[in-house]
Coordinates of C-alpha atoms in Angstrom, one line a residue:
M1 CA 0.0 0.0 0.0
Q2 CA 1.6 3.3 -1.1
V3 CA 0.8 6.5 0.6
S4 CA 1.5 10.0 -0.7
S5 CA 0.1 13.4 0.3
K6 CA -0.8 16.8 -1.1
G7 CA 1.2 19.2 1.0
V8 CA 3.5 18.6 3.9
L9 CA 3.8 14.8 3.5
E10 CA 4.1 14.8 -0.2
G11 CA 6.3 12.0 -1.5
L12 CA 6.0 9.8 1.6
V13 CA 5.9 6.1 0.5
L14 CA 5.2 3.1 2.8
T15 CA 7.7 0.6 1.4
A16 CA 8.0 -3.1 2.2
N17 CA 9.8 -2.2 5.4
R18 CA 6.7 -0.3 6.6
V19 CA 3.8 -2.5 5.5
M20 CA 0.6 -1.4 7.1
T21 CA -0.6 -4.7 8.5
G22 CA -1.5 -3.7 12.0
V23 CA -0.2 -7.0 13.3
T24 CA 3.5 -7.5 12.5
L25 CA 5.4 -4.5 11.4
W26 CA 9.0 -4.8 10.1
G27 CA 11.4 -1.9 10.3
A28 CA 15.0 -1.4 9.1
A29 CA 17.7 -3.8 10.2
A30 CA 19.0 -3.2 13.7
G31 CA 22.5 -3.1 12.5
C32 CA 25.5 -5.3 12.9
A33 CA 27.3 -5.9 16.2
W34 CA 30.4 -3.8 16.4
A35 CA 33.6 -5.1 18.0
A36 CA 32.7 -3.9 21.5
D37 CA 31.4 -5.3 24.7
P38 CA 27.7 -5.8 24.6
Q39 CA 25.7 -3.0 26.3
P40 CA 22.9 -4.4 28.5
Y41 CA 19.7 -2.3 28.7
V42 CA 16.1 -2.4 29.7
T43 CA 13.2 -1.0 27.7
Q44 CA 10.2 0.8 29.2
L45 CA 7.4 1.3 26.6
A46 CA 4.6 3.6 27.9
G47 CA 1.0 2.6 27.0
T48 CA -1.2 4.7 24.7
G49 CA -4.5 3.8 26.3
Q50 CA -5.5 1.7 23.2
A51 CA -4.9 -2.0 23.9
D52 CA -4.7 -3.3 20.3
L53 CA -2.3 -0.4 19.3
D54 CA -0.2 -1.1 22.4
A55 CA 0.1 -4.8 21.4
A56 CA 1.2 -3.7 17.9
L57 CA 3.8 -1.3 19.3
K58 CA 5.2 -4.1 21.5
S59 CA 5.4 -6.6 18.7
S60 CA 7.1 -3.9 16.5
S61 CA 9.7 -2.8 19.0
D62 CA 13.2 -4.3 18.5
L63 CA 14.4 -2.6 21.6
L64 CA 11.8 -4.6 23.6
S65 CA 12.0 -7.9 21.9
L66 CA 15.8 -8.2 21.6
Q67 CA 16.9 -6.7 24.9
A68 CA 17.3 -10.1 26.6
T69 CA 18.3 -12.3 23.6
H70 CA 20.5 -10.2 21.3
A71 CA 22.9 -8.0 23.1
V72 CA 25.0 -5.7 21.0
G73 CA 27.7 -3.1 21.5
P74 CA 27.2 0.6 21.9
F75 CA 27.4 1.6 18.3
A76 CA 25.0 -1.2 17.2
L77 CA 22.6 -0.3 20.0
A78 CA 22.6 3.3 18.9
G79 CA 21.6 2.1 15.4
R80 CA 18.8 -0.1 16.9
V81 CA 17.5 2.9 18.8
R82 CA 17.4 5.1 15.7
S83 CA 15.6 2.4 13.6
E84 CA 13.0 2.1 16.4
Y85 CA 11.4 5.4 15.4
D86 CA 10.4 4.1 11.9
R87 CA 9.2 0.8 13.4
L88 CA 6.9 2.5 15.9
R89 CA 5.7 5.1 13.5
S90 CA 4.7 2.3 11.1
A91 CA 2.7 0.8 13.8
L92 CA 0.9 4.1 14.5
E93 CA 0.2 4.6 10.8
S94 CA -1.2 1.1 10.5
Y95 CA -3.9 2.1 13.0
G96 CA -4.6 5.4 11.3
Y97 CA -2.4 7.7 13.3
Y98 CA -0.4 9.5 10.6
E99 CA 0.7 12.5 12.8
G100 CA 1.8 10.5 15.8
T101 CA 5.1 11.1 17.5
V102 CA 7.7 8.8 19.0
Q103 CA 10.1 9.9 21.8
I104 CA 13.0 7.8 23.0
S105 CA 15.3 8.8 25.8
L106 CA 18.1 6.8 27.5
H107 CA 19.6 7.2 31.0
R108 CA 21.7 5.3 33.4
A109 CA 20.5 3.8 36.7
K110 CA 19.3 6.3 39.3
G111 CA 22.0 8.0 41.4
K112 CA 24.8 7.3 38.9
D113 CA 24.1 9.7 36.0
S114 CA 21.3 12.2 35.9
V115 CA 22.0 13.0 32.2
T116 CA 19.2 11.9 29.8
V117 CA 20.1 11.4 26.2
D118 CA 17.6 11.7 23.3
G119 CA 17.5 8.7 21.0
M120 CA 18.3 10.9 17.9
A121 CA 21.1 12.8 19.5
P122 CA 24.3 12.6 17.4
A123 CA 26.4 11.9 20.6
L124 CA 24.3 8.8 21.5
S125 CA 27.0 6.4 20.5
D126 CA 29.7 8.2 22.5
W127 CA 27.4 8.4 25.5
L128 CA 26.7 4.6 25.4
T129 CA 30.5 4.0 25.0
G130 CA 31.1 5.8 28.3
V131 CA 28.7 3.6 30.3
P132 CA 30.8 1.3 32.5
A133 CA 30.9 -2.4 31.3
G134 CA 28.0 -4.5 32.6
E135 CA 25.9 -1.5 33.7
K136 CA 22.4 -1.4 32.3
V137 CA 20.9 1.6 30.8
T138 CA 17.2 2.3 30.5
A139 CA 15.5 3.2 27.2
E140 CA 12.2 5.0 27.8
I141 CA 9.7 5.1 24.9
K142 CA 6.7 7.4 24.8
V143 CA 4.3 7.4 21.9
Q144 CA 1.7 10.1 21.2
R145 CA -1.0 9.0 18.9
G146 CA -2.1 12.3 17.4
P147 CA -5.3 12.7 15.5
L148 CA -7.0 9.6 14.1
Y149 CA -7.3 9.6 10.3
H150 CA -10.5 8.5 8.6
L151 CA -11.1 7.3 5.1
G152 CA -12.0 10.1 2.6
S153 CA -12.9 9.1 -1.0
V154 CA -12.8 5.4 -1.8
K155 CA -12.6 4.4 -5.5
V156 CA -12.1 1.1 -7.4
V157 CA -10.5 1.8 -10.8
D158 CA -9.8 -0.4 -13.8
P159 CA -6.0 -0.1 -14.2
K160 CA -6.2 -0.5 -18.0
T161 CA -8.8 2.2 -18.7
N162 CA -8.4 4.2 -15.5
T163 CA -12.2 4.3 -15.2
P164 CA -14.3 3.6 -12.1
V165 CA -15.5 0.1 -11.6
E166 CA -19.2 -0.2 -10.5
L167 CA -19.7 -2.8 -7.8
T168 CA -22.8 -4.8 -7.2
Q169 CA -24.4 -4.7 -3.7
A170 CA -22.8 -8.1 -2.8
Q171 CA -19.4 -6.9 -4.0
Q172 CA -19.7 -3.6 -2.2
T173 CA -20.6 -5.5 1.0
A174 CA -17.5 -7.7 0.7
F175 CA -15.3 -4.7 -0.1
N176 CA -16.7 -2.9 2.9
L177 CA -14.7 0.4 2.7
K178 CA -16.7 3.5 3.3
T179 CA -16.0 7.2 3.7
G180 CA -15.6 8.2 7.3
Q181 CA -14.5 4.9 8.8
D182 CA -11.1 4.7 10.7
A183 CA -8.2 4.4 8.3
V184 CA -6.9 1.1 9.7
A185 CA -4.4 -0.5 7.4
Q186 CA -5.6 -4.0 8.1
D187 CA -9.1 -3.1 7.0
V188 CA -7.9 -1.3 3.9
L189 CA -5.6 -4.1 2.8
G190 CA -8.1 -6.8 3.7
S191 CA -10.9 -5.3 1.7
G192 CA -9.1 -6.0 -1.6
G193 CA -8.8 -9.7 -0.8
S194 CA -12.5 -9.9 0.1
L195 CA -13.4 -8.2 -3.2
L196 CA -11.2 -10.7 -5.1
D197 CA -12.8 -13.6 -3.3
V198 CA -16.3 -12.5 -4.2
W199 CA -15.4 -11.9 -7.9
R200 CA -13.8 -15.3 -8.2
E201 CA -16.8 -17.0 -6.5
E202 CA -19.0 -15.3 -9.2
G203 CA -17.0 -17.0 -11.9
H204 CA -14.4 -14.2 -12.6
A205 CA -11.5 -16.7 -12.7
L206 CA -9.0 -14.0 -13.9
A207 CA -10.0 -11.2 -11.6
Q208 CA -7.2 -9.1 -10.3
V209 CA -7.0 -6.7 -7.4
D210 CA -3.7 -4.8 -7.0
K211 CA -2.3 -3.1 -3.9
P212 CA -4.2 0.1 -3.1
R213 CA -2.8 3.6 -3.4
A214 CA -3.5 5.9 -0.5
Y215 CA -3.3 9.7 -0.4
L216 CA -2.9 11.6 2.9
Q217 CA -5.0 14.8 3.3
P218 CA -3.4 16.3 6.5
H219 CA -5.8 19.4 6.5
T220 CA -8.8 17.1 6.8
H221 CA -7.1 14.2 8.6
T222 CA -8.4 11.8 5.9
L223 CA -6.9 9.1 3.7
D224 CA -8.1 8.8 0.1
I225 CA -8.0 5.3 -1.3
V226 CA -7.7 4.1 -4.9
Y227 CA -7.9 0.4 -5.6
P228 CA -6.7 -0.8 -9.0
A229 CA -8.9 -3.8 -9.8
S230 CA -10.6 -5.6 -12.7
A231 CA -13.1 -8.5 -12.7
G232 CA -12.5 -10.0 -16.1
P233 CA -15.0 -12.2 -17.9
V234 CA -17.2 -14.8 -16.2
L235 CA -15.9 -18.3 -17.0
N236 CA -17.1 -21.9 -16.6
I237 CA -14.9 -24.9 -15.7
G238 CA -13.3 -26.2 -18.8
K239 CA -11.4 -29.5 -19.5
I240 CA -10.4 -31.3 -16.3
D241 CA -7.1 -33.1 -16.4
V242 CA -6.2 -35.7 -13.7
D243 CA -2.5 -36.5 -13.4
G244 CA -0.3 -38.7 -11.2
L245 CA -2.5 -41.8 -10.9
Q246 CA -0.8 -45.2 -10.8
R247 CA -3.0 -47.8 -9.2
V248 CA -6.1 -45.8 -8.4
R249 CA -8.5 -46.0 -11.3
E250 CA -9.2 -42.8 -13.2
P251 CA -12.9 -43.5 -13.8
F252 CA -13.4 -43.8 -10.0
V253 CA -11.6 -40.4 -9.4
R254 CA -13.7 -38.7 -12.1
R255 CA -16.9 -40.1 -10.7
R256 CA -15.8 -38.9 -7.3
L257 CA -15.1 -35.3 -8.4
T258 CA -17.7 -32.9 -7.1
V259 CA -17.0 -30.4 -9.9
K260 CA -17.8 -31.0 -13.6
E261 CA -16.9 -29.4 -16.9
G262 CA -19.4 -26.6 -17.8
E263 CA -20.2 -25.6 -14.2
L264 CA -19.5 -22.1 -13.1
Y265 CA -15.9 -21.6 -12.0
Q266 CA -16.1 -21.2 -8.2
P267 CA -12.9 -21.6 -6.0
S268 CA -14.8 -22.7 -3.0
K269 CA -16.3 -25.7 -4.9
I270 CA -13.0 -26.5 -6.5
E271 CA -11.3 -26.5 -3.1
A272 CA -14.1 -28.7 -1.7
A273 CA -13.5 -31.2 -4.5
R274 CA -9.8 -31.2 -3.7
Q275 CA -10.4 -31.9 0.0
D276 CA -12.9 -34.6 -0.9
L277 CA -10.3 -36.5 -2.8
S278 CA -7.8 -36.0 0.0
A279 CA -10.3 -37.5 2.4
L280 CA -10.3 -40.8 0.5
G281 CA -7.1 -41.8 2.3
V282 CA -5.3 -43.1 -0.8
F283 CA -3.5 -39.9 -1.8
S284 CA -0.6 -38.3 0.1
N285 CA -1.1 -35.0 -1.8
V286 CA -3.9 -33.5 -3.9
G287 CA -3.3 -30.3 -5.8
V288 CA -5.4 -28.3 -8.2
K289 CA -4.6 -25.3 -10.3
D290 CA -5.9 -23.4 -13.3
G291 CA -4.9 -25.2 -16.5
S292 CA -4.3 -22.0 -18.4
T293 CA -3.4 -18.4 -18.0
K294 CA -6.0 -17.4 -20.6
P295 CA -9.7 -18.4 -21.1
V296 CA -10.3 -21.3 -23.5
N297 CA -13.6 -20.8 -25.4
G298 CA -15.1 -19.1 -22.4
T299 CA -13.8 -21.7 -19.9
M300 CA -11.0 -22.2 -17.5
P301 CA -9.4 -25.6 -17.6
L302 CA -8.4 -27.3 -14.3
D303 CA -5.4 -29.6 -13.5
F304 CA -5.8 -32.0 -10.6
T305 CA -2.4 -33.4 -9.6
L306 CA -2.5 -36.5 -7.4
K307 CA 0.2 -38.3 -5.5
E308 CA -0.7 -41.7 -4.3
A309 CA 0.1 -42.7 -0.7
K310 CA 1.6 -46.0 0.4
R311 CA -0.9 -48.8 -0.2
R312 CA -0.2 -50.8 2.9
S313 CA 0.6 -50.1 6.5
V314 CA 1.3 -52.2 9.6
G315 CA 0.3 -51.0 13.0
A316 CA 0.1 -52.0 16.7
E317 CA -2.9 -51.7 19.0
A318 CA -2.7 -51.6 22.8
G319 CA -4.8 -50.5 25.7
Y320 CA -5.2 -51.2 29.4
S321 CA -7.7 -50.9 32.2
T322 CA -7.9 -52.6 35.5
D323 CA -11.3 -54.1 34.8
L324 CA -10.8 -55.4 31.2
G325 CA -7.1 -55.9 31.6
A326 CA -4.6 -55.4 28.7
R327 CA -5.3 -55.9 25.0
V328 CA -2.5 -56.0 22.5
G329 CA -2.3 -56.8 18.9
A330 CA -1.4 -55.9 15.4
T331 CA -3.2 -54.6 12.3
W332 CA -2.4 -54.7 8.6
T333 CA -4.2 -52.4 6.2
H334 CA -4.4 -52.2 2.4
Y335 CA -5.9 -48.8 1.3
N336 CA -6.6 -49.5 -2.4
I337 CA -7.0 -53.2 -2.8
L338 CA -9.3 -53.2 -5.9
G339 CA -8.2 -49.8 -7.4
N340 CA -11.2 -47.8 -6.2
A341 CA -10.0 -46.8 -2.7
E342 CA -11.4 -49.9 -1.1
R343 CA -9.8 -50.6 2.3
L344 CA -9.1 -54.0 3.8
K345 CA -8.0 -54.1 7.4
L346 CA -6.9 -57.3 9.3
T347 CA -6.6 -57.2 13.1
A348 CA -5.6 -59.8 15.6
L349 CA -5.8 -59.0 19.3
I350 CA -5.1 -60.9 22.5
T351 CA -7.5 -59.7 25.2
G352 CA -8.2 -60.2 28.9
L353 CA -4.6 -59.9 30.1
G354 CA -5.5 -59.5 33.7
G355 CA -8.5 -57.4 34.8
S356 CA -11.1 -57.6 37.5
A357 CA -13.9 -58.4 35.0
Q358 CA -12.0 -61.2 33.2
Q359 CA -11.4 -64.9 34.0
G360 CA -8.7 -65.5 31.5
L361 CA -7.2 -64.8 28.1
G362 CA -9.4 -64.2 25.0
Y363 CA -8.9 -63.1 21.4
D364 CA -10.5 -60.9 18.9
V365 CA -9.6 -61.5 15.2
Y366 CA -11.5 -59.7 12.5
A367 CA -11.3 -58.5 8.9
D368 CA -12.9 -55.1 7.9
F369 CA -13.7 -54.3 4.2
M370 CA -14.9 -50.8 3.2
K371 CA -15.9 -49.8 -0.3
P372 CA -16.6 -46.1 -0.9
D373 CA -19.3 -44.8 -3.2
F374 CA -21.2 -48.1 -3.2
Y375 CA -23.8 -47.7 -6.0
S376 CA -24.1 -44.0 -5.1
R377 CA -21.8 -41.2 -4.1
N378 CA -21.5 -40.6 -0.3
Q379 CA -22.6 -44.2 0.4
N380 CA -20.1 -46.7 1.8
L381 CA -20.3 -50.4 2.2
S382 CA -18.7 -52.0 5.3
V383 CA -18.3 -55.7 5.9
R384 CA -16.8 -57.3 9.0
V385 CA -16.0 -61.0 9.6
E386 CA -15.0 -61.6 13.2
A387 CA -14.1 -64.4 15.6
L388 CA -13.8 -63.7 19.3
R389 CA -13.5 -65.3 22.7
Q390 CA -14.3 -63.4 25.9
L391 CA -14.0 -64.8 29.3
F392 CA -15.9 -62.4 31.6
W393 CA -16.9 -63.3 35.1
S394 CA -20.5 -63.0 34.0
Y395 CA -20.2 -65.4 31.1
R396 CA -17.7 -67.1 28.7
Q397 CA -18.4 -66.4 25.0
T398 CA -17.0 -67.9 21.8
A399 CA -18.6 -66.4 18.7
F400 CA -18.3 -66.0 15.0
L401 CA -19.9 -62.9 13.5
V402 CA -20.6 -61.5 10.1
N403 CA -22.2 -58.1 9.5
A404 CA -22.6 -55.9 6.5
G405 CA -23.9 -52.4 6.4
I406 CA -24.3 -49.3 4.4
T407 CA -23.5 -45.8 5.7
R408 CA -25.0 -42.9 3.8
R409 CA -24.1 -39.2 4.3
I410 CA -27.2 -37.1 4.2
D411 CA -25.5 -33.7 4.7
K412 CA -22.5 -32.2 6.3
H413 CA -23.5 -33.4 9.8
W414 CA -25.9 -36.2 9.4
N415 CA -25.3 -39.9 8.5
I416 CA -27.7 -42.9 8.4
N417 CA -26.7 -46.5 8.5
F418 CA -28.5 -49.8 8.0
G419 CA -27.5 -53.4 7.5
L420 CA -27.7 -57.1 8.5
A421 CA -25.8 -59.1 11.0
A422 CA -25.6 -62.7 11.9
E423 CA -23.9 -64.3 14.9
Q424 CA -23.3 -67.9 15.9
E425 CA -22.1 -68.2 19.5
N426 CA -21.6 -70.5 22.5
I427 CA -22.1 -69.0 25.9
E428 CA -21.1 -70.8 29.1
Q429 CA -22.7 -69.5 32.3
F430 CA -22.5 -71.3 35.7
N431 CA -21.1 -74.4 33.9
V432 CA -24.2 -74.5 31.6
S433 CA -23.4 -74.2 27.9
R434 CA -25.9 -72.8 25.4
D435 CA -25.7 -72.1 21.7
Y436 CA -27.3 -69.1 20.1
T437 CA -27.9 -68.1 16.5
I438 CA -28.8 -64.4 16.3
V439 CA -29.9 -62.5 13.3
S440 CA -30.4 -58.7 13.5
A441 CA -31.0 -55.7 11.2
P442 CA -29.4 -52.6 12.8
L443 CA -30.6 -49.2 11.8
G444 CA -29.2 -45.9 13.1
A445 CA -28.5 -42.2 12.5
T446 CA -25.6 -40.0 13.7
F447 CA -25.1 -36.3 14.0
D448 CA -21.7 -34.6 14.4
N449 CA -21.0 -30.9 14.1
T450 CA -17.8 -30.8 16.2
G451 CA -15.7 -30.4 13.0
V452 CA -13.2 -33.1 14.1
G453 CA -12.6 -35.6 11.4
N454 CA -10.2 -37.8 13.4
P455 CA -12.0 -39.7 16.2
I456 CA -8.9 -39.6 18.3
E457 CA -8.6 -35.8 18.2
P458 CA -10.5 -34.2 21.1
A459 CA -13.6 -32.2 20.3
L460 CA -13.6 -28.6 21.5
H461 CA -17.2 -27.6 20.6
G462 CA -20.3 -28.9 19.1
V463 CA -22.5 -32.0 19.6
R464 CA -22.2 -35.7 18.7
A465 CA -25.3 -37.7 18.9
S466 CA -26.6 -41.1 17.7
I467 CA -29.8 -43.1 17.8
N468 CA -30.0 -46.8 17.0
A469 CA -32.6 -49.5 16.8
T470 CA -31.7 -53.2 16.3
P471 CA -34.5 -55.6 15.7
S472 CA -33.2 -59.1 16.5
V473 CA -34.2 -62.7 16.6
S474 CA -32.4 -65.4 18.7
L475 CA -33.1 -68.7 17.0
G476 CA -33.7 -71.8 19.2
N477 CA -30.6 -74.0 19.5
K478 CA -29.3 -76.5 22.0
G479 CA -30.3 -75.3 25.5
S480 CA -32.1 -72.1 24.3
G481 CA -35.4 -71.1 22.9
T482 CA -36.4 -68.6 20.2
S483 CA -37.0 -65.0 21.1
F484 CA -37.7 -61.8 19.4
F485 CA -36.5 -58.5 20.8
A486 CA -35.4 -55.0 19.7
I487 CA -32.5 -53.1 21.2
L488 CA -33.0 -49.3 21.3
N489 CA -30.3 -46.9 22.4
A490 CA -29.4 -43.2 22.1
S491 CA -26.4 -41.2 23.2
A492 CA -25.2 -37.6 22.9
S493 CA -22.1 -35.6 24.0
T494 CA -21.5 -31.9 23.8
Y495 CA -18.4 -29.8 24.4
F496 CA -18.2 -26.2 25.7
D497 CA -15.1 -24.0 25.5
L498 CA -14.7 -21.8 28.6
H499 CA -13.1 -19.3 26.3
H500 CA -16.7 -18.1 25.5
L501 CA -17.0 -17.0 29.2
G502 CA -13.7 -15.0 28.9
I503 CA -11.9 -17.1 31.5
S504 CA -9.4 -19.1 29.3
K505 CA -7.7 -19.1 26.0
P506 CA -9.4 -20.9 23.0
G507 CA -9.2 -24.7 23.3
R508 CA -7.5 -24.7 26.6
S509 CA -10.4 -25.3 29.1
I510 CA -13.3 -27.6 28.0
I511 CA -16.4 -28.9 29.7
A512 CA -17.6 -32.2 28.2
L513 CA -21.0 -33.7 28.9
R514 CA -22.2 -37.2 27.9
G515 CA -25.5 -38.9 28.3
M516 CA -27.0 -42.2 27.1
I517 CA -30.2 -44.2 27.4
G518 CA -31.2 -47.6 26.3
S519 CA -34.0 -50.1 26.4
I520 CA -34.7 -53.7 25.1
Q521 CA -38.2 -54.3 24.1
G522 CA -40.1 -57.5 23.4
A523 CA -38.4 -60.0 25.7
S524 CA -37.5 -60.4 29.4
T525 CA -33.9 -60.5 30.7
Y526 CA -33.5 -64.3 30.7
D527 CA -35.1 -64.7 27.2
I528 CA -32.3 -62.6 25.8
P529 CA -28.8 -64.0 25.1
P530 CA -26.4 -62.8 27.8
D531 CA -24.2 -60.9 25.4
Q532 CA -27.2 -58.9 24.0
R533 CA -28.3 -57.6 27.4
M534 CA -27.4 -54.2 28.7
Y535 CA -24.4 -53.6 31.1
A536 CA -22.7 -50.6 32.5
G537 CA -19.4 -49.9 34.2
G538 CA -16.0 -49.0 32.7
S539 CA -14.8 -46.2 30.6
A540 CA -17.8 -46.3 28.2
T541 CA -20.3 -45.6 30.9
V542 CA -19.4 -45.3 34.6
R543 CA -15.7 -45.2 35.5
G544 CA -14.8 -46.5 38.9
Y545 CA -16.8 -49.6 38.4
R546 CA -15.5 -52.6 36.4
W547 CA -17.2 -53.5 33.1
Q548 CA -20.5 -55.2 33.9
G549 CA -20.1 -54.0 37.5
V550 CA -23.2 -51.8 37.4
G551 CA -26.6 -53.4 37.4
P552 CA -28.3 -56.6 38.7
Q553 CA -25.9 -59.2 40.1
Y554 CA -26.4 -62.9 41.0
G555 CA -27.0 -62.6 44.8
R556 CA -23.9 -61.4 46.6
T557 CA -21.5 -62.4 43.9
R558 CA -19.5 -60.6 41.2
Y559 CA -21.5 -62.2 38.4
A560 CA -23.6 -59.7 36.5
I561 CA -27.0 -60.7 35.2
G562 CA -27.4 -57.7 32.8
G563 CA -30.6 -55.8 32.2
T564 CA -33.1 -54.5 29.7
S565 CA -32.7 -50.8 30.4
L566 CA -29.7 -48.4 30.9
D567 CA -29.1 -44.8 31.5
A568 CA -25.8 -43.0 32.3
G569 CA -24.3 -39.6 32.2
S570 CA -20.9 -38.0 32.6
I571 CA -19.4 -34.5 33.2
E572 CA -15.8 -33.9 32.6
Y573 CA -13.5 -30.9 32.9
R574 CA -10.5 -30.9 30.6
Q575 CA -7.6 -28.5 31.1
R576 CA -4.7 -28.1 28.7
L577 CA -1.4 -27.4 30.5
F578 CA 1.7 -26.0 28.8
K579 CA 2.2 -27.3 25.3
S580 CA 1.9 -31.1 25.5
F581 CA 0.3 -31.9 28.8
G582 CA -3.2 -31.7 30.3
M583 CA -5.4 -32.9 33.1
A584 CA -9.0 -33.9 33.5
G585 CA -11.5 -34.4 36.3
F586 CA -14.9 -36.2 36.0
V587 CA -18.0 -37.6 37.6
D588 CA -20.0 -40.5 36.0
A589 CA -23.3 -41.9 37.1
G590 CA -25.5 -44.7 35.7
Q591 CA -27.8 -47.6 36.3
V592 CA -29.0 -50.8 34.7
G593 CA -32.6 -52.0 35.4
S594 CA -34.5 -55.3 34.9
S595 CA -37.4 -53.3 33.5
S596 CA -37.5 -52.1 29.9
M597 CA -38.2 -48.6 31.3
P598 CA -35.0 -46.6 31.9
F599 CA -34.2 -44.8 35.2
T600 CA -34.8 -48.0 37.2
G601 CA -32.2 -50.0 39.2
T602 CA -29.5 -48.9 41.6
L603 CA -27.7 -45.6 40.7
R604 CA -24.0 -45.9 40.9
V605 CA -21.7 -42.9 40.9
G606 CA -17.9 -42.8 40.2
A607 CA -15.4 -39.9 40.2
G608 CA -11.8 -39.4 39.3
G609 CA -9.2 -37.6 37.3
G610 CA -6.3 -38.1 35.0
V611 CA -3.5 -36.7 33.0
R612 CA -3.0 -36.2 29.2
Y613 CA 0.0 -36.2 27.0
Y614 CA -0.8 -34.7 23.6
T615 CA 0.9 -36.3 20.6
P616 CA 0.5 -35.4 16.9
I617 CA -2.1 -38.2 16.5
G618 CA -4.1 -37.6 19.7
P619 CA -3.8 -37.5 23.5
V620 CA -2.5 -40.4 25.5
R621 CA -5.0 -40.7 28.4
V622 CA -4.3 -42.0 31.9
D623 CA -7.3 -41.9 34.3
V624 CA -8.0 -43.2 37.8
A625 CA -11.6 -43.4 39.1
V626 CA -13.1 -44.6 42.4
P627 CA -16.7 -45.6 43.2
L628 CA -18.6 -43.3 45.4
N629 CA -21.2 -45.9 46.4
R630 CA -19.3 -49.1 45.8
A631 CA -21.3 -52.3 45.0
Y632 CA -20.7 -55.5 47.0
R633 CA -17.4 -57.0 45.9
G634 CA -16.9 -54.2 43.5
D635 CA -13.5 -52.6 42.6
K636 CA -12.1 -50.1 45.0
W637 CA -10.5 -48.2 42.2
D638 CA -9.9 -48.5 38.4
L639 CA -7.1 -47.4 36.1
Y640 CA -7.7 -46.6 32.4
I641 CA -5.0 -46.1 29.8
G642 CA -5.8 -45.4 26.2
L643 CA -5.4 -43.1 23.1
G644 CA -7.9 -40.3 22.7
E645 CA -10.5 -39.0 25.1
T646 CA -13.2 -41.3 26.5
F647 CA -15.9 -39.4 24.5

C-alpha cells in the first residue's frame, strides 16, 4: 500500500519495510554488532491507552524484543534505537495515526548519572560507550497517537482504462470500505482480498486486485484510497485433467469429483473437490490449479495433480484398564485393494490380560472391508467378519460374527446406517453351555458438528449424537429357545469451551458432557442371550466400576445378570497445561434395570481424574476413578490407559 500526500507529507511512501498490516510490522535492520562489549539495557514502553495499538507497538519494538536475547555493543545499540522510530511510526500509521510522535530517551541507573540522552542525539554512541561495562541503561519510549485519520474518498478503478468500476451490492458489502471509517491499514488491505474472493466466486477466474494507493490529506485528517482492480470475464470450468494416478483407477476419481466441466468456476467448490479427494485416504497429496493463464472458449481448464500414498501399513494396538485388563495386537491395512479406494484391514488381538472383570485370556480376530461410493456417491459399504472369545466373570463367550452395512451421508453433519448381522455363538454360564444363532437388522443415525474428522482428536465444541434400533431374533438352538427383541439406544455428547466465558484461551479449558439411554423391548432378561443384554461400568459408561459391575448381580457375587434398560451420564473438565500436557476431572453416574423402562435400578456414581500427554495423533490418556457408592465385591478403584478421550 503506497501513501503520498498533497502538501507537507508529499512523496511519503510506505515501502515493504513499513507494510501497514496492523499486526506484524517490520522496520529497518537493527545493524551489525560492532567489535565492542555488549551493552545491556532495559526498555520501558509507555502505553497509549489503546490495547490493540499497544500490542502492535510491543510486537514492532526491536528494543523490547531483543533486549534479553540479542545483546550488541554501543554503536549497534545506537543504530537499533534510531531504527526504532520508523518501526513504531509504522505501527501508528497502521492504526490510522499519521501524525503520531515517538520519543525515545536513554539514561543510566538512578544516582549514577542524571543526564538523559535523546535517541536521535548525534552523541548517543559516544554516551553509550562511556557507560561502564556491565551496567544497564534504561530506554524510555513514549508514543503520542495524534489525530486519528479516517477514510476520505474510496474508489475502485480499472488499471487499464483508469475508469471507475461499478460494484454490485454483494461486491460492495464484501469490499466494505466507506468514507468516514477509521483508516486502519488491516481493514484497507483486507478489503481488496475480500473483493477478489467475491469476484472469483462469481466466476471471474482471472479477476485481479492490485495493492491500493493511499493519499494523505493532512488538512482534513483523511486518507483517500484508490484500488486498481478488474473483474475480467465470467468463466465456466473447462477441461479437467487428472495427473499422477498409478494404481487408483481414473474413472473412479472422475466419478468422485464434485465439480464438472461446464459448471460455473467457483474456487470454494473447487477446493471442496480437492479436499474430498484427500479424504479418501489413498492420496498423500492432492493439488489443483488453473490449467491456463487465458480463457479457452469461455472456460478455465483445471489440472488436478495427485500423488498416491503408500498402499499398505502395519500398526500396533494396545490398551489397558484394571477391569478389562490389557489388550495387545497388530493390524495390517491395504488402502486400495481393488483400485477404487477400497480398504481392507486385518486385526488380531489378545484380550483379557488380567483385569477384575476377566477370568482369562481371550482373542478378537477380524477383517474389515470398506468400499466407498457403493452404488451411489456418499454411500459406503462396510463388511466385517469376526471371531472372538471373551472370558468375563458374567459369562464365557466364543462367537463367529458376520455383518454388512451401508452408511450414507445425508449432509455435512448427518449420516444414516442400516445393515444385516448374523452371529453364531456359544455362551457358558454357571457351567451351563448354550448355543445361540442371532440375526439382526441394525438401523441408526448419527449427528456430528464438532468439526473433528479424526475420532482420536479431542472435540472442543459442538455436539455428537446417535440413535439406533436393532430388531433381532435369537433362534432356538441347544439349550435355548427362540425369542424376538429390539435393542433401542441413544447417546449424545457436547463440548463447551470456557473461552466463551472469557476465562481461558481458546481450546484450553473444555467442559464435556455425555448422556446415554437404552431399552430392550419384546423379551424379558432371561429370554435374551447374555451378550445382548445391557451392562454398565467401565470407561464407556461409569468409571470407577468394572465392566458389567453396574446393574443386577447374582446374589452377593461378582457375576452380572445384565438388564433390559440403561441410563448413564458424565461430566468432565479438561484443562490443557503447557504445550503437551493436560489434566481432567470427571464424575460419572449410571444404572441398569430389569425393567424395559430406563431410570430404574440402583444408581452408581464414580469420580476421578487423570493426565493427558498430547501427541500429533491424539492425547495419551491415563485416568484413575473410584466408586462413590461401591457395589458389593466391586472394585475399590480402576485405572484406564488409552489413546484419545473417552468421549
